[in-house]
CSV table of C-alpha atoms in Angstrom, one decimal:
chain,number,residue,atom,x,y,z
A,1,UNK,CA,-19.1,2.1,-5.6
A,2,UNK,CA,-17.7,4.6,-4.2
A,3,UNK,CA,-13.8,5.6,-2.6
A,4,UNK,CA,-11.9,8.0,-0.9
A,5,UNK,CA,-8.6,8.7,-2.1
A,6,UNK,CA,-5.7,10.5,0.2
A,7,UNK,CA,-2.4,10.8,-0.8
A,8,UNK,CA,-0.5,9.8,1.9
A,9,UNK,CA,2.9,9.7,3.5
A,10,UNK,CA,2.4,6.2,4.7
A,11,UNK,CA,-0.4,3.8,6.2
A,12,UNK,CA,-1.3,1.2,8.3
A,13,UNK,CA,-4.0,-0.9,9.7
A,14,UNK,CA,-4.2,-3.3,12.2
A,15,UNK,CA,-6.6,-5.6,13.6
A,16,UNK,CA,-6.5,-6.9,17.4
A,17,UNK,CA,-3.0,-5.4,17.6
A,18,UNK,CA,-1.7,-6.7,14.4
A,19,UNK,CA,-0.4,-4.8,11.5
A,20,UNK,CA,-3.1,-6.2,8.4
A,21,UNK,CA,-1.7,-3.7,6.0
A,22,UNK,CA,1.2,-1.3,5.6
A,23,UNK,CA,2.8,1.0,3.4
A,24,UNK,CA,4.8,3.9,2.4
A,25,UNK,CA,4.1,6.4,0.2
A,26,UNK,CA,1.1,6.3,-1.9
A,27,UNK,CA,-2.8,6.1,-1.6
A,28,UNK,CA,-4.9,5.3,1.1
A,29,UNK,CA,-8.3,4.1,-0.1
A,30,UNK,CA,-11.4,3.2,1.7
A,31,UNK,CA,-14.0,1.6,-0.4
A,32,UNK,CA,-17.9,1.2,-0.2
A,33,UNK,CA,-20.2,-0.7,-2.4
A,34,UNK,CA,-23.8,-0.4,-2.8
A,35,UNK,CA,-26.3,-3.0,-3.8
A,36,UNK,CA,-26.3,-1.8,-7.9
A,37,UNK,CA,-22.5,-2.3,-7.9
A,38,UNK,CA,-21.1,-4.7,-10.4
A,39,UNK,CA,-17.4,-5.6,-11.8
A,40,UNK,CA,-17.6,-2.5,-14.0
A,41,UNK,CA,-17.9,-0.4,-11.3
A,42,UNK,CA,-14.8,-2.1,-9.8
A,43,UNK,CA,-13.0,-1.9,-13.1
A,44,UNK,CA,-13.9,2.0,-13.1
A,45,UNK,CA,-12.6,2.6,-9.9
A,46,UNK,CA,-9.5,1.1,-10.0
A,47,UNK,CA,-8.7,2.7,-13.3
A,48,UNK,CA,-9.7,6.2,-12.4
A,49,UNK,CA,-7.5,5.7,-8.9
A,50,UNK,CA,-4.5,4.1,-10.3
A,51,UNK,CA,-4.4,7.3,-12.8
A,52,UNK,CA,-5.3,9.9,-10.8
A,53,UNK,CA,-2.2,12.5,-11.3
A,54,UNK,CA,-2.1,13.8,-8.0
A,55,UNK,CA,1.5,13.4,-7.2
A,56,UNK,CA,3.9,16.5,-8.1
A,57,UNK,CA,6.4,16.5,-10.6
A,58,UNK,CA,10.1,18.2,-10.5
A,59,UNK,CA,8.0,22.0,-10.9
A,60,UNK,CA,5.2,21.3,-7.9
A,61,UNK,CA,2.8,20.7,-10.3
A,62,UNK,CA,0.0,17.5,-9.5
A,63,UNK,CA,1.2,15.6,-13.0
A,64,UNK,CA,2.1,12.1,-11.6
A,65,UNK,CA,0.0,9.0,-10.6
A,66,UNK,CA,0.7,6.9,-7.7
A,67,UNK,CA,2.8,4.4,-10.2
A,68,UNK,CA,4.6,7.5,-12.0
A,69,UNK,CA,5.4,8.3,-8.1
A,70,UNK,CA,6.5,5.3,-7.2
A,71,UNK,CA,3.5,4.7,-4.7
A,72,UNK,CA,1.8,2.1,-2.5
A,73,UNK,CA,-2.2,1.6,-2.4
A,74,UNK,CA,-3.4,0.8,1.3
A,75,UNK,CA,-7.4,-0.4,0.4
A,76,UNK,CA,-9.9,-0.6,3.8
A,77,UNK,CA,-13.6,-1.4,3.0
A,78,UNK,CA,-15.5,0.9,4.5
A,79,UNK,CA,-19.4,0.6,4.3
A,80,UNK,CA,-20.0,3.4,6.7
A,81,UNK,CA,-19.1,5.3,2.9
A,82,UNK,CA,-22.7,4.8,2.6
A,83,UNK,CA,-24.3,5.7,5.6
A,84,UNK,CA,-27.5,8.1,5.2
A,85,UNK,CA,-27.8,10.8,7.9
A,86,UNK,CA,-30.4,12.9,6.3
A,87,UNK,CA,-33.1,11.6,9.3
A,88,UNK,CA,-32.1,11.4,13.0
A,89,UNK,CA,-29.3,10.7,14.6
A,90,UNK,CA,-28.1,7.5,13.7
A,91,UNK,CA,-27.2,6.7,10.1
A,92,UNK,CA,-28.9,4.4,8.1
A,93,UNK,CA,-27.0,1.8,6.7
A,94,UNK,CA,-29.1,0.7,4.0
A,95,UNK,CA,-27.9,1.7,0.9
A,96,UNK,CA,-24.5,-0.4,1.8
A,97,UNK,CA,-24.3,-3.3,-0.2
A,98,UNK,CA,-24.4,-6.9,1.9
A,99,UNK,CA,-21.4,-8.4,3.3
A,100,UNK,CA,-21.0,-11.4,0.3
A,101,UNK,CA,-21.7,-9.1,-2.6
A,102,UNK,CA,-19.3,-6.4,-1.2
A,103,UNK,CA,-16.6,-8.7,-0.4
A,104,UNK,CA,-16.7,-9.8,-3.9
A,105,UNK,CA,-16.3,-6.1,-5.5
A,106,UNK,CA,-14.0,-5.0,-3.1
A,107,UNK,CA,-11.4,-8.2,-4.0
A,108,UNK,CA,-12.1,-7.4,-7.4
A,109,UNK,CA,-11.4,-3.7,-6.7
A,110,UNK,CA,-8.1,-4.5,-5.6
A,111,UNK,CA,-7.5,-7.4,-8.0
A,112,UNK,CA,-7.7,-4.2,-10.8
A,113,UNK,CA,-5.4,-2.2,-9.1
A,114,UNK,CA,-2.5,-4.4,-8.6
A,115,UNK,CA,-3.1,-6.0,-11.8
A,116,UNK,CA,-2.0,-2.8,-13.2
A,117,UNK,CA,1.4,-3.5,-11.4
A,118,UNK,CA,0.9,-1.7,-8.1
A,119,UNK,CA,1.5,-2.9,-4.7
A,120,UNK,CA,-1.6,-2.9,-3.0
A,121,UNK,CA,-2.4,-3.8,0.8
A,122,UNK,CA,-5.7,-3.8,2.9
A,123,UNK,CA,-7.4,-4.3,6.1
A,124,UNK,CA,-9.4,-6.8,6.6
A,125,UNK,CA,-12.8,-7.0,5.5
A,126,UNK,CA,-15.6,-7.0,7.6
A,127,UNK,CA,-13.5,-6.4,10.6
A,128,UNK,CA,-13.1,-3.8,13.4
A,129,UNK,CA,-10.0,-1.9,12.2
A,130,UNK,CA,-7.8,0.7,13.7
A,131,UNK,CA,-6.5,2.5,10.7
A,132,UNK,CA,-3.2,5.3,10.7
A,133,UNK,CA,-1.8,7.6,7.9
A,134,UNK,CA,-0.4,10.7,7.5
A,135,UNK,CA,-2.5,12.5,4.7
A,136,UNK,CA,0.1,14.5,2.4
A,137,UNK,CA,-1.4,18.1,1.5
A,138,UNK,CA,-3.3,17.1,2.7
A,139,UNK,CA,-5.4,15.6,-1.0
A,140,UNK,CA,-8.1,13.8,-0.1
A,141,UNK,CA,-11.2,13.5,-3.0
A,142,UNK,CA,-13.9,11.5,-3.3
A,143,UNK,CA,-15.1,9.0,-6.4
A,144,UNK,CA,-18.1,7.5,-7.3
A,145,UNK,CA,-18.8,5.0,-10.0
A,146,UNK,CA,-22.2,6.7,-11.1
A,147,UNK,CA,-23.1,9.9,-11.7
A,148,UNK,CA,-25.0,11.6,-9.7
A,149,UNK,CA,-25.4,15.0,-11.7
């Protein structure tokens, strides 16, 4: 699996005109899944995002999580996150995990996350989304559940 995380001022998405998800301040997170993913990866990712101390403290210094910050989590699948564009011009798509297994990791993804007392909204899964934020930093880093080194 694999996420991009921006700290954000607040987030929303909206499908056909209506607000799906929304929040303040806090994380915005898209999510991919590939076809090796299982509910460990899920597990890992929601641990490493729901710690991730990249809030400031009273001295400007990144020391807080999202809960030690008093944040939100906005979660939007996103299987574009593994989209090949190494050959020609239109990405390849392959590597994206299919609809029925993704669905599964991405509800567990989020399942995680606000099991560990977070408020957590998304989009809507498989949809065509219009998604807004303002990105506060802006902080924005990517995670994957494998290593790739």
């Amino acid at each position: 699996m694999r996420v991009v995380v921006q700290r954000c001022k607040e987030a929303k998405v909206t499908v056909d005109g209506e607000t799906a998800g929304q929040i303040n301040q806090g994380l915005m997170v898209l999510v991919g899944v590939t076809h090796e993913d299982t509910v460990k990866d899920a597990q890992y990712l929601a641990d490493k995002v729901a710690g991730l101390r990249i809030f400031e403290d009273e001295e400007g210094k990144m020391n807080f999580s999202v809960a030690d910050a008093g944040g939100e989590i906005l979660s939007v699948s996103q299987f574009t996150l593994y989209g090949d564009c190494r050959k020609g011009r239109r990405p390849n798509f392959m590597a994206a995990a299919k609809p029925d297994a993704a669905l599964a990791l991405y509800d567990c993804f989020n399942r995680e996350l606000a099991a560990k007392g977070l408020k957590v909204e998304t989009g809507r899964f498989g949809a065509l989304m219009d998604v807004e934020f303002t990105n506060w930093g802006p902080v924005t880093l990517i995670i994957d559940s494998k290593a790739t080194a």
